[in-house]
Short mmCIF file of C-alpha atoms and ligand atoms in Angstrom, two decimals:
data_model
loop_
_atom_site.label_atom_id
_atom_site.label_comp_id
_atom_site.label_asym_id
_atom_site.label_seq_id
_atom_site.Cartn_x
_atom_site.Cartn_y
_atom_site.Cartn_z
CA MET A 1 19.71 3.05 -25.75
CA ASN A 2 22.31 0.84 -23.99
CA PHE A 3 20.56 -1.12 -20.87
CA ASP A 4 23.60 -3.07 -20.06
CA ASP A 5 25.85 -0.68 -18.08
CA ASP A 6 26.42 2.99 -17.57
CA PHE A 7 24.01 3.25 -14.96
CA LYS A 8 23.42 7.11 -13.81
CA MET A 9 21.39 8.87 -11.35
CA LEU A 10 19.10 11.92 -12.62
CA ILE A 11 19.73 15.11 -10.41
CA GLY A 12 18.83 18.61 -11.73
CA GLY A 13 18.52 17.22 -15.40
CA GLU A 14 22.10 16.05 -15.41
CA LEU A 15 22.56 12.28 -15.60
CA GLY A 16 25.73 11.53 -13.24
CA ALA A 17 27.28 8.51 -11.93
CA GLY A 18 28.07 9.69 -8.45
CA THR A 19 31.28 8.97 -6.35
CA ALA A 20 30.30 5.64 -5.18
CA THR A 21 28.53 2.43 -6.33
CA PHE A 22 26.90 -0.87 -5.12
CA ASP A 23 26.36 -4.14 -6.69
CA VAL A 24 23.17 -5.43 -8.38
CA ILE A 25 22.46 -8.95 -8.27
CA ASN A 26 20.83 -11.40 -10.96
CA PRO A 27 18.58 -13.34 -8.37
CA ALA A 28 18.49 -16.14 -10.91
CA ASN A 29 22.23 -16.86 -10.41
CA ALA A 30 23.07 -15.11 -7.37
CA LYS A 31 25.76 -13.02 -9.05
CA ALA A 32 26.42 -9.52 -9.46
CA PHE A 33 26.05 -8.23 -12.94
CA ALA A 34 25.90 -4.42 -12.81
CA LYS A 35 26.96 -1.50 -10.60
CA ALA A 36 24.49 1.32 -9.42
CA PRO A 37 25.37 4.81 -7.97
CA ASP A 38 25.37 5.00 -4.35
CA ALA A 39 24.12 8.36 -3.47
CA SER A 40 25.75 10.44 -1.01
CA LYS A 41 24.25 12.61 1.60
CA SER A 42 25.04 15.49 -0.65
CA ASP A 43 23.73 13.86 -3.95
CA LEU A 44 20.55 13.88 -2.00
CA ASP A 45 20.65 17.43 -0.80
CA SER A 46 21.54 18.38 -4.33
CA ALA A 47 18.09 16.43 -5.55
CA VAL A 48 16.02 18.04 -3.33
CA SER A 49 17.49 21.62 -4.10
CA ALA A 50 17.02 20.84 -8.02
CA ALA A 51 13.59 19.65 -7.39
CA ARG A 52 12.75 22.75 -5.11
CA ARG A 53 14.02 25.10 -7.74
CA ALA A 54 12.00 23.41 -10.41
CA PHE A 55 8.74 23.42 -8.45
CA PRO A 56 7.79 26.84 -9.11
CA SER A 57 7.75 26.72 -12.89
CA TRP A 58 6.28 23.28 -12.76
CA SER A 59 3.41 24.13 -10.55
CA ALA A 60 2.72 27.21 -12.89
CA THR A 61 2.62 25.11 -15.92
CA PRO A 62 -0.84 24.76 -17.35
CA ILE A 63 -2.11 21.41 -16.20
CA ALA A 64 -2.57 20.30 -19.97
CA GLU A 65 1.12 20.83 -20.59
CA ARG A 66 1.72 18.66 -17.50
CA LYS A 67 -0.59 16.07 -18.82
CA ALA A 68 1.06 16.14 -22.35
CA LYS A 69 4.60 15.59 -20.63
CA LEU A 70 3.15 12.28 -18.98
CA VAL A 71 1.69 11.14 -22.27
CA GLU A 72 5.28 11.94 -23.65
CA LEU A 73 6.77 9.88 -20.93
CA SER A 74 4.27 7.03 -21.12
CA ASN A 75 5.06 6.87 -24.95
CA ALA A 76 8.96 6.68 -24.53
CA ILE A 77 8.75 3.97 -22.16
CA MET A 78 6.76 2.00 -24.46
CA ALA A 79 9.46 2.72 -27.24
CA GLN A 80 12.06 1.04 -25.00
CA ALA A 81 9.98 -1.47 -23.69
CA ASP A 82 12.14 -4.29 -24.97
CA GLY A 83 15.44 -3.26 -23.26
CA LEU A 84 13.53 -2.10 -20.09
CA LYS A 85 11.83 -5.33 -19.78
CA ARG A 86 15.17 -7.60 -20.33
CA LEU A 87 16.87 -5.02 -17.62
CA LEU A 88 14.05 -5.92 -15.09
CA THR A 89 14.20 -9.48 -15.58
CA ARG A 90 17.83 -9.36 -14.57
CA GLU A 91 17.66 -7.49 -11.59
CA GLN A 92 13.92 -8.48 -10.43
CA GLY A 93 14.00 -11.94 -11.60
CA LYS A 94 10.51 -12.11 -13.10
CA PRO A 95 9.76 -13.76 -16.29
CA HIS A 96 10.09 -11.77 -19.86
CA GLY A 97 6.33 -11.93 -20.16
CA ASP A 98 5.67 -10.66 -16.52
CA ALA A 99 8.44 -8.02 -17.19
CA GLU A 100 7.05 -6.57 -20.25
CA PHE A 101 3.42 -6.53 -18.48
CA GLU A 102 4.92 -4.56 -15.82
CA ILE A 103 6.79 -2.24 -18.22
CA MET A 104 3.52 -1.78 -20.09
CA GLY A 105 1.45 -1.23 -16.98
CA ALA A 106 3.98 1.36 -15.95
CA ALA A 107 3.24 3.38 -19.30
CA MET A 108 -0.52 2.82 -18.82
CA TRP A 109 -0.57 4.31 -15.62
CA LEU A 110 0.98 7.15 -16.55
CA GLN A 111 -1.54 7.83 -19.50
CA GLY A 112 -4.26 6.88 -16.73
CA ALA A 113 -2.94 9.55 -14.46
CA ALA A 114 -2.75 12.16 -17.36
CA ALA A 115 -6.74 11.57 -17.79
CA LEU A 116 -7.46 12.68 -14.25
CA ASP A 117 -8.36 16.28 -13.46
CA LEU A 118 -7.99 18.31 -10.25
CA PRO A 119 -11.61 19.12 -8.91
CA VAL A 120 -12.68 22.44 -7.74
CA THR A 121 -15.67 22.66 -5.15
CA ILE A 122 -17.93 25.51 -5.11
CA ASN A 123 -18.84 25.80 -1.58
CA GLU A 124 -21.06 28.77 -1.89
CA ASP A 125 -21.85 31.46 -4.64
CA SER A 126 -24.63 33.61 -3.08
CA ASP A 127 -25.16 37.24 -3.12
CA GLU A 128 -22.90 37.91 -0.14
CA ARG A 129 -19.95 35.69 -1.09
CA TYR A 130 -18.20 33.27 -3.58
CA SER A 131 -16.36 30.34 -1.90
CA GLU A 132 -14.37 27.62 -3.79
CA THR A 133 -12.14 24.84 -2.57
CA ARG A 134 -9.19 23.88 -5.10
CA HIS A 135 -6.27 21.71 -4.83
CA VAL A 136 -2.46 23.09 -5.02
CA PRO A 137 0.34 21.02 -5.30
CA LEU A 138 2.40 20.43 -2.12
CA GLY A 139 6.14 21.13 -3.29
CA VAL A 140 8.69 18.46 -3.30
CA VAL A 141 7.49 14.91 -3.18
CA GLY A 142 10.02 11.96 -2.01
CA ALA A 143 8.76 8.63 -3.62
CA ILE A 144 10.41 5.45 -2.30
CA ALA A 145 9.54 2.29 -4.17
CA PRO A 146 10.27 -1.43 -3.37
CA TRP A 147 11.37 -4.54 -5.42
CA ASN A 148 8.44 -6.45 -6.41
CA PHE A 149 7.45 -4.02 -9.04
CA PRO A 150 9.80 -1.33 -9.03
CA MET A 151 8.60 0.35 -12.21
CA LEU A 152 4.90 0.30 -11.88
CA LEU A 153 4.80 1.25 -8.14
CA ALA A 154 6.85 4.11 -9.09
CA MET A 155 4.55 5.21 -11.66
CA PHE A 156 1.63 4.81 -9.23
CA LYS A 157 3.51 7.72 -7.48
CA LEU A 158 5.14 9.63 -10.16
CA GLY A 159 2.24 9.95 -12.61
CA PRO A 160 -0.33 11.74 -9.96
CA ALA A 161 2.51 13.70 -8.03
CA LEU A 162 3.79 15.46 -11.36
CA LEU A 163 0.21 15.86 -12.57
CA ALA A 164 -0.81 17.99 -9.58
CA GLY A 165 2.28 19.93 -10.05
CA ASN A 166 4.83 18.70 -7.46
CA ALA A 167 8.58 17.90 -8.18
CA VAL A 168 9.80 14.69 -7.37
CA VAL A 169 12.70 12.77 -6.16
CA LEU A 170 12.29 9.09 -6.60
CA LYS A 171 14.38 6.31 -4.86
CA PRO A 172 14.20 2.74 -6.18
CA SER A 173 14.96 -0.35 -3.70
CA PRO A 174 18.61 -1.27 -3.66
CA PHE A 175 17.79 -4.52 -5.14
CA THR A 176 16.03 -3.07 -8.23
CA PRO A 177 17.49 0.27 -9.29
CA LEU A 178 18.48 -0.34 -12.83
CA THR A 179 15.55 -0.10 -14.68
CA THR A 180 14.18 2.99 -12.90
CA LEU A 181 17.77 4.62 -13.53
CA LYS A 182 17.16 4.10 -17.23
CA PHE A 183 13.78 5.28 -16.97
CA GLY A 184 15.52 8.39 -15.67
CA GLU A 185 17.46 8.56 -18.60
CA ILE A 186 14.36 8.47 -20.67
CA ALA A 187 12.83 10.97 -18.52
CA SER A 188 15.82 13.53 -18.92
CA GLN A 189 14.84 14.11 -22.43
CA ILE A 190 11.35 14.75 -21.60
CA LEU A 191 11.03 16.71 -18.36
CA PRO A 192 12.48 20.14 -17.51
CA ALA A 193 15.43 19.88 -15.42
CA GLY A 194 14.63 19.20 -11.52
CA VAL A 195 10.95 17.95 -12.01
CA LEU A 196 12.00 14.62 -11.70
CA ASN A 197 15.19 13.35 -10.06
CA ILE A 198 16.13 9.76 -9.44
CA ILE A 199 18.85 8.57 -6.96
CA SER A 200 19.64 5.21 -5.86
CA GLY A 201 21.50 4.01 -2.92
CA GLY A 202 21.96 1.80 0.08
CA ASP A 203 19.96 1.18 3.35
CA ALA A 204 20.90 4.57 4.55
CA LEU A 205 19.25 6.60 1.80
CA GLY A 206 15.51 6.05 2.68
CA PRO A 207 15.95 7.32 6.24
CA TRP A 208 17.89 10.26 5.07
CA MET A 209 15.11 11.02 2.88
CA THR A 210 12.21 10.70 5.30
CA ALA A 211 14.19 13.03 7.82
CA HIS A 212 15.47 15.54 5.11
CA PRO A 213 13.55 18.83 5.69
CA GLY A 214 13.29 19.64 2.05
CA PHE A 215 10.51 17.35 1.49
CA ASP A 216 6.92 18.12 1.84
CA LYS A 217 5.78 14.57 1.41
CA ILE A 218 6.76 11.02 1.35
CA SER A 219 5.12 8.45 -0.60
CA PHE A 220 6.23 4.88 0.43
CA THR A 221 5.21 1.44 -0.88
CA GLY A 222 7.32 -1.42 1.07
CA SER A 223 6.62 -3.64 4.34
CA THR A 224 4.55 -2.46 7.08
CA GLN A 225 7.55 -2.43 9.52
CA THR A 226 9.23 0.13 7.48
CA GLY A 227 6.21 2.09 7.13
CA ARG A 228 6.12 2.63 10.81
CA ARG A 229 9.59 4.11 10.80
CA VAL A 230 8.69 6.16 7.57
CA MET A 231 5.80 7.80 9.33
CA ALA A 232 7.87 8.25 12.57
CA SER A 233 10.65 9.97 10.76
CA ALA A 234 8.33 12.15 8.92
CA ALA A 235 6.81 13.22 12.11
CA PRO A 236 9.15 15.94 13.22
CA THR A 237 8.55 18.22 9.96
CA LEU A 238 4.84 17.06 9.86
CA LYS A 239 5.43 15.75 6.13
CA ARG A 240 2.32 14.25 4.51
CA VAL A 241 2.82 10.63 4.12
CA THR A 242 1.03 8.17 2.05
CA LEU A 243 2.02 4.65 3.03
CA GLU A 244 1.10 1.54 1.05
CA LEU A 245 2.40 -1.56 3.02
CA GLY A 246 1.98 -5.26 3.46
CA GLY A 247 -0.86 -7.36 3.29
CA ASN A 248 -2.27 -10.87 4.37
CA ASP A 249 -4.86 -11.07 2.04
CA PRO A 250 -7.60 -13.91 2.31
CA ALA A 251 -9.37 -15.61 -0.54
CA ILE A 252 -12.28 -17.19 0.38
CA VAL A 253 -13.57 -20.24 -1.64
CA MET A 254 -17.44 -20.67 -1.63
CA PRO A 255 -18.73 -24.47 -2.02
CA ASP A 256 -20.51 -23.72 -5.16
CA VAL A 257 -17.54 -23.01 -7.26
CA ASP A 258 -16.86 -24.77 -10.30
CA VAL A 259 -13.33 -26.45 -8.97
CA GLU A 260 -11.89 -27.01 -12.54
CA LYS A 261 -12.54 -23.62 -13.71
CA VAL A 262 -11.04 -21.60 -10.68
CA ALA A 263 -8.17 -23.71 -9.99
CA GLU A 264 -6.17 -22.08 -12.37
CA GLN A 265 -6.88 -18.52 -11.24
CA LEU A 266 -6.62 -19.26 -7.65
CA PHE A 267 -3.12 -20.71 -8.13
CA TRP A 268 -2.16 -17.23 -9.91
CA ALA A 269 -3.70 -15.18 -7.31
CA ALA A 270 -1.05 -16.72 -4.78
CA PHE A 271 1.96 -17.31 -7.03
CA GLN A 272 2.03 -14.66 -9.45
CA ASN A 273 5.45 -13.00 -9.52
CA ASN A 274 6.58 -15.70 -7.28
CA GLY A 275 4.10 -14.56 -4.69
CA GLN A 276 5.88 -11.42 -4.28
CA ILE A 277 2.85 -9.06 -4.69
CA CYS A 278 1.21 -7.01 -1.80
CA ILE A 279 -2.12 -8.19 -2.94
CA ALA A 280 -0.95 -11.87 -3.52
CA THR A 281 -3.45 -14.33 -2.06
CA LYS A 282 -1.78 -15.44 1.07
CA ARG A 283 -4.41 -17.36 2.88
CA MET A 284 -6.92 -19.45 0.90
CA TYR A 285 -9.86 -20.52 3.12
CA VAL A 286 -11.70 -23.27 1.12
CA HIS A 287 -14.94 -24.55 1.90
CA LYS A 288 -15.16 -28.17 3.18
CA ASP A 289 -17.33 -29.25 0.28
CA VAL A 290 -14.77 -28.26 -2.26
CA TYR A 291 -11.42 -28.64 -0.19
CA GLU A 292 -10.35 -32.10 -1.62
CA PRO A 293 -11.15 -31.58 -5.17
CA LEU A 294 -9.65 -27.93 -5.19
CA LYS A 295 -6.62 -29.08 -3.51
CA GLU A 296 -5.96 -31.97 -6.24
CA ALA A 297 -6.59 -29.37 -9.04
CA LEU A 298 -4.21 -26.84 -7.48
CA VAL A 299 -1.44 -29.29 -6.96
CA ALA A 300 -1.95 -30.94 -10.28
CA TYR A 301 -1.95 -27.43 -12.14
CA ALA A 302 1.07 -26.32 -9.89
CA ARG A 303 3.04 -29.46 -11.33
CA THR A 304 2.71 -27.81 -15.08
CA VAL A 305 4.25 -24.68 -14.25
CA LYS A 306 7.81 -23.88 -15.22
CA ILE A 307 10.29 -22.32 -12.48
CA GLY A 308 13.63 -20.97 -13.84
CA ASP A 309 15.69 -18.00 -14.94
CA GLY A 310 12.99 -15.41 -16.15
CA ALA A 311 15.25 -14.89 -19.13
CA GLU A 312 14.71 -18.29 -20.32
CA GLN A 313 11.84 -18.80 -22.85
CA GLY A 314 8.76 -20.33 -21.10
CA THR A 315 9.55 -19.69 -17.60
CA GLN A 316 6.46 -18.62 -15.44
CA ILE A 317 7.82 -18.36 -12.12
CA GLY A 318 11.35 -16.77 -11.46
CA PRO A 319 13.57 -16.77 -8.34
CA ILE A 320 12.73 -14.72 -5.24
CA ASN A 321 14.02 -11.09 -5.55
CA ASN A 322 16.86 -11.38 -2.85
CA LEU A 323 18.68 -13.06 -0.54
CA THR A 324 16.97 -11.81 2.63
CA GLN A 325 13.40 -12.56 1.30
CA TYR A 326 14.93 -15.92 0.24
CA GLU A 327 15.84 -16.97 3.63
CA ARG A 328 12.82 -15.33 5.09
CA VAL A 329 10.61 -17.56 3.04
CA LEU A 330 12.86 -20.61 3.63
CA GLY A 331 12.23 -19.92 7.28
CA LEU A 332 8.85 -20.05 7.30
CA ILE A 333 8.86 -23.28 5.41
CA GLN A 334 11.16 -24.74 7.91
CA ASP A 335 8.75 -23.64 10.58
CA ALA A 336 5.99 -25.28 8.96
CA LYS A 337 8.27 -28.43 8.87
CA ASP A 338 9.28 -28.17 12.43
CA LYS A 339 5.32 -28.15 13.48
CA GLY A 340 5.06 -31.17 11.45
CA TYR A 341 2.52 -29.56 8.83
CA THR A 342 1.56 -31.60 5.73
CA PHE A 343 3.33 -30.34 2.46
CA LEU A 344 1.00 -31.16 -0.54
CA LEU A 345 3.92 -29.99 -2.73
CA GLY A 346 7.27 -28.24 -2.39
CA GLY A 347 9.09 -27.30 0.75
CA GLU A 348 12.42 -28.88 -0.41
CA LYS A 349 15.50 -26.47 -0.76
CA SER A 350 16.59 -26.14 -4.35
CA ASP A 351 20.28 -27.01 -5.16
CA VAL A 352 20.45 -24.77 -8.21
CA PRO A 353 22.26 -21.50 -7.97
CA GLY A 354 20.00 -18.47 -7.45
CA TYR A 355 17.15 -17.79 -5.22
CA PHE A 356 14.94 -20.39 -5.97
CA VAL A 357 12.03 -21.75 -4.05
CA PRO A 358 9.73 -24.29 -5.28
CA VAL A 359 5.84 -23.72 -5.40
CA THR A 360 4.83 -24.87 -1.80
CA ILE A 361 1.43 -25.50 -0.72
CA ILE A 362 0.66 -26.38 2.90
CA ASP A 363 -2.32 -28.51 3.81
CA ASN A 364 -4.72 -26.93 6.40
CA PRO A 365 -2.24 -25.59 9.03
CA PRO A 366 -3.84 -24.43 12.11
CA GLU A 367 -5.04 -20.60 12.19
CA ASP A 368 -2.21 -19.50 14.60
CA SER A 369 0.72 -20.89 12.62
CA ARG A 370 3.18 -18.45 11.22
CA ILE A 371 2.41 -19.20 7.66
CA VAL A 372 -1.13 -18.11 8.03
CA GLN A 373 -0.74 -15.18 10.50
CA GLU A 374 2.54 -13.80 8.74
CA GLU A 375 2.99 -12.31 5.24
CA GLN A 376 4.91 -14.70 3.49
CA PHE A 377 5.74 -12.66 0.16
CA GLY A 378 7.04 -15.80 -1.56
CA PRO A 379 5.75 -18.99 -3.26
CA VAL A 380 4.13 -20.79 0.01
CA LEU A 381 0.51 -20.98 0.20
CA PRO A 382 -1.32 -22.33 3.39
CA LEU A 383 -4.93 -23.83 2.06
CA ILE A 384 -7.40 -23.56 4.99
CA LYS A 385 -10.57 -25.72 5.24
CA PHE A 386 -13.70 -23.94 6.63
CA ASP A 387 -17.15 -24.84 7.44
CA ASP A 388 -18.76 -21.63 8.51
CA ILE A 389 -18.89 -18.47 6.67
CA ASP A 390 -19.23 -16.05 9.79
CA ASP A 391 -16.37 -18.09 11.43
CA VAL A 392 -14.27 -17.62 8.17
CA ILE A 393 -14.90 -14.06 7.95
CA ALA A 394 -13.93 -13.30 11.36
CA LYS A 395 -10.75 -15.21 10.85
CA ALA A 396 -10.03 -13.10 7.48
CA ASN A 397 -10.35 -10.03 9.53
CA ALA A 398 -8.42 -10.91 12.52
CA THR A 399 -5.22 -9.50 11.22
CA GLU A 400 -3.60 -6.34 11.63
CA TYR A 401 -3.59 -5.97 7.74
CA GLY A 402 -6.29 -5.09 5.55
CA LEU A 403 -4.88 -4.55 2.11
CA GLY A 404 -6.83 -6.84 -0.35
CA GLY A 405 -9.16 -10.12 -0.30
CA SER A 406 -11.41 -12.16 -2.82
CA VAL A 407 -14.40 -14.23 -2.52
CA TRP A 408 -15.01 -16.98 -5.08
CA GLY A 409 -18.59 -18.50 -6.02
CA ASN A 410 -20.91 -19.01 -8.43
CA ASP A 411 -23.58 -17.01 -6.44
CA ASP A 412 -21.95 -13.65 -7.25
CA ASP A 413 -24.79 -11.59 -5.39
CA ARG A 414 -23.85 -13.85 -2.32
CA ALA A 415 -20.09 -13.48 -2.87
CA PHE A 416 -20.66 -9.90 -3.39
CA GLU A 417 -22.58 -9.43 0.11
CA ILE A 418 -19.48 -11.43 1.59
CA ALA A 419 -17.05 -9.29 -0.06
CA GLN A 420 -18.58 -6.07 1.87
CA ARG A 421 -17.75 -7.66 5.22
CA ILE A 422 -13.98 -7.96 4.52
CA ALA A 423 -12.07 -5.22 6.21
CA SER A 424 -9.88 -4.44 3.22
CA GLY A 425 -8.93 -1.81 0.93
CA THR A 426 -9.97 -3.64 -2.04
CA VAL A 427 -12.06 -6.74 -2.18
CA TRP A 428 -12.61 -8.52 -5.52
CA VAL A 429 -15.27 -11.22 -6.23
CA ASN A 430 -14.32 -13.99 -8.84
CA GLU A 431 -11.29 -12.32 -9.69
CA THR A 432 -8.26 -10.66 -7.83
CA GLN A 433 -5.59 -8.26 -8.17
CA HIS A 434 -7.23 -5.94 -10.84
CA LEU A 435 -5.88 -2.36 -10.43
CA SER A 436 -6.97 0.67 -12.08
CA PRO A 437 -5.32 4.20 -12.14
CA MET A 438 -8.88 5.55 -12.05
CA ALA A 439 -9.34 3.71 -8.74
CA ALA A 440 -8.48 4.39 -5.32
CA PHE A 441 -6.17 1.59 -4.17
CA GLY A 442 -4.95 1.45 -0.30
CA GLY A 443 -4.84 -0.42 2.98
CA MET A 444 -7.06 -0.59 6.06
CA LYS A 445 -5.58 -1.04 9.27
CA GLN A 446 -1.85 -1.39 9.30
CA SER A 447 -1.63 -1.98 5.49
CA GLY A 448 -1.32 1.39 4.65
CA VAL A 449 -2.46 5.09 5.20
CA GLY A 450 -4.00 6.99 2.33
CA VAL A 451 -4.48 5.75 -1.23
CA GLU A 452 -2.90 5.77 -4.89
CA GLY A 453 -4.84 5.73 -7.92
CA GLY A 454 -7.88 7.62 -8.98
CA VAL A 455 -8.90 11.39 -7.99
CA GLU A 456 -8.70 10.14 -4.15
CA GLY A 457 -4.95 9.41 -4.77
CA LEU A 458 -4.45 12.39 -6.76
CA LEU A 459 -5.35 14.63 -4.04
CA GLU A 460 -2.77 13.08 -1.72
CA TYR A 461 -0.38 15.05 -3.77
CA THR A 462 -2.20 18.41 -2.92
CA ASN A 463 -3.28 20.71 -0.16
CA ALA A 464 -7.03 21.88 -0.21
CA GLN A 465 -6.68 25.42 -0.22
CA THR A 466 -10.15 27.51 0.04
CA LEU A 467 -10.68 31.00 -1.57
CA VAL A 468 -13.58 32.88 -0.22
CA ARG A 469 -14.72 36.23 -1.70
CA LYS A 470 -16.95 38.70 -0.14
CA LYS A 471 -18.97 40.02 -2.85
CA ARG A 472 -19.41 44.05 -2.74
CA PRO A 473 -22.74 45.18 -2.10
CA LEU A 474 -24.33 46.47 -5.45
CA THR A 475 -25.00 49.84 -3.71
CA ALA A 476 -22.61 51.60 -1.07
P1 NAD B 501 10.95 -2.51 2.39
O1 NAD B 501 10.03 -1.97 3.24
O2 NAD B 501 12.06 -3.20 2.90
O3 NAD B 501 11.48 -1.43 1.34
C1 NAD B 501 10.79 -0.66 0.68
C2 NAD B 501 11.69 0.76 0.36
O4 NAD B 501 11.95 1.35 1.42
C3 NAD B 501 12.86 0.40 -0.46
O5 NAD B 501 13.02 1.13 -1.39
C4 NAD B 501 13.89 0.52 0.84
O6 NAD B 501 15.26 0.84 0.56
C5 NAD B 501 13.34 1.46 1.46
N1 NAD B 501 13.46 1.64 3.07
C6 NAD B 501 14.06 0.49 3.81
N2 NAD B 501 14.18 1.09 4.97
C7 NAD B 501 13.68 2.40 4.93
C8 NAD B 501 13.53 3.36 6.06
N3 NAD B 501 13.73 3.02 7.32
N4 NAD B 501 13.04 4.54 5.52
C9 NAD B 501 12.83 4.90 4.46
N5 NAD B 501 13.02 3.79 3.46
C10 NAD B 501 13.40 2.64 3.62
O7 NAD B 501 9.94 -3.18 1.48
P2 NAD B 501 10.30 -4.19 0.45
O8 NAD B 501 10.99 -5.57 0.79
O9 NAD B 501 11.12 -3.56 -0.77
O10 NAD B 501 8.81 -4.75 -0.43
C11 NAD B 501 7.86 -5.98 0.18
C12 NAD B 501 6.93 -5.18 1.03
O11 NAD B 501 6.21 -4.16 0.48
C13 NAD B 501 5.82 -6.07 1.22
O12 NAD B 501 5.88 -6.08 2.79
C14 NAD B 501 4.81 -5.72 0.53
O13 NAD B 501 3.47 -6.27 0.88
C15 NAD B 501 4.88 -4.51 0.44
N6 NAD B 501 4.15 -3.71 -0.81
C16 NAD B 501 3.15 -3.08 -0.55
C17 NAD B 501 2.53 -2.75 -1.92
C18 NAD B 501 1.24 -1.91 -1.57
O14 NAD B 501 0.89 -1.19 -2.72
N7 NAD B 501 0.45 -1.89 -0.71
C19 NAD B 501 3.08 -2.67 -2.93
C20 NAD B 501 4.14 -3.74 -3.18
C21 NAD B 501 4.65 -4.20 -2.12
#
């Protein structure tokens, strides 16, 4: 397969270039390196129509066959992992190792979805009547993905949506459309025409999708701000929505941690994927008894980490994915400088081409500072000293977000108790960011609506239908 050019959309089983294109930029050098199709409104209409046509037979296909198709797709992704990974690095910026992890994760997520089943609940089975609730597909799902994990987060949606019997129109982010388009080429060999359509485009395409009457559901992953728009736009036609949105995850580091053991893990909790993870640790609350040694250990470890072009051997952290996000992160750094906060590391602007921001750690900024209150989504971590556990839990929860969080301590029963007091969709103890296709994942408060993963996530691609049958009397 050619991964260098010839990027095409998949509409109704056909691969096509569309009539217009837009540039895709390599964030490691800020240069355009490929062109992606820029879908028109009529391309969107064609994709929706194709999905609507494919829906009746796909939804009537036995679930075992749909599962087999997901497994086939998963295997085909693995077979092309090398090319997909290299392309992902070029458009997203992440190091090859991380890109490979994402591609293999995407394949694994499809396998995981294929292992789920749609439950049937028997509500009553009496002499008088039989009643069951089953789950039927919704119809056509619009899936909208962000740029931080374009392939993995697309599969969070595709696996369960297709398994449940829906047809899908998938739209990657304009910053990272290419790997998803090549996946479309792979999928065109496996799925019946129209079951999966992939269209790429600029800023107008997402709003066209959410307003389009041909969708029964929008499954969206992106920022909280955009999530609000998606929900508003879906309202006139009462589309179902699943919204996986932003986070400002706290980590609470207890006084009994073994600093040397956790420092490296805590570093990656915040800086994996250059901090561009919805469930990255975005505020690190450290007990005053271990604040100084942990601070030193984090800084010492950070100095060993290699930042650079993700395509270069040994790179551990790549550039920020796009100019908008790069400028946003620089703005947060500037604000911290203007306020006179202490930088333990980083903060300086890089003069190499590309959207590089050095690993930046800020020493105990005030609770109401922008870097503590806002989602940075980049390599800037506020370390905050705490003394009182009730107070720190209150601070951890005093935000509109509620996506993830973690508690770190040698007394893991105590840490587990504290975890239960954090108002987030997922809370980890002594690890972070572990997700599974078998477990529900979603945000509380303004971090989201609904969940992905597990049976709970699968059911979001269905309508519950209750069937009631009156039993005829044995004698007339
Ligand atoms: P974004 O909201 O800017 O864009 C996400 C997607 O929505 C893109 O495909 C974009 O083209 C599209 N879009 C933009 N405006 C739209 C509109 N008005 N209507 C419909 N679609 C529209 O988000 P991003 O910058 O790509 O991603 C970063 C954000 O995503 C962060 O806030 C991060 O926390 C969040 N995120 C959440 C999760 C999660 O699972 N909760 C996972 C990853 C990222």
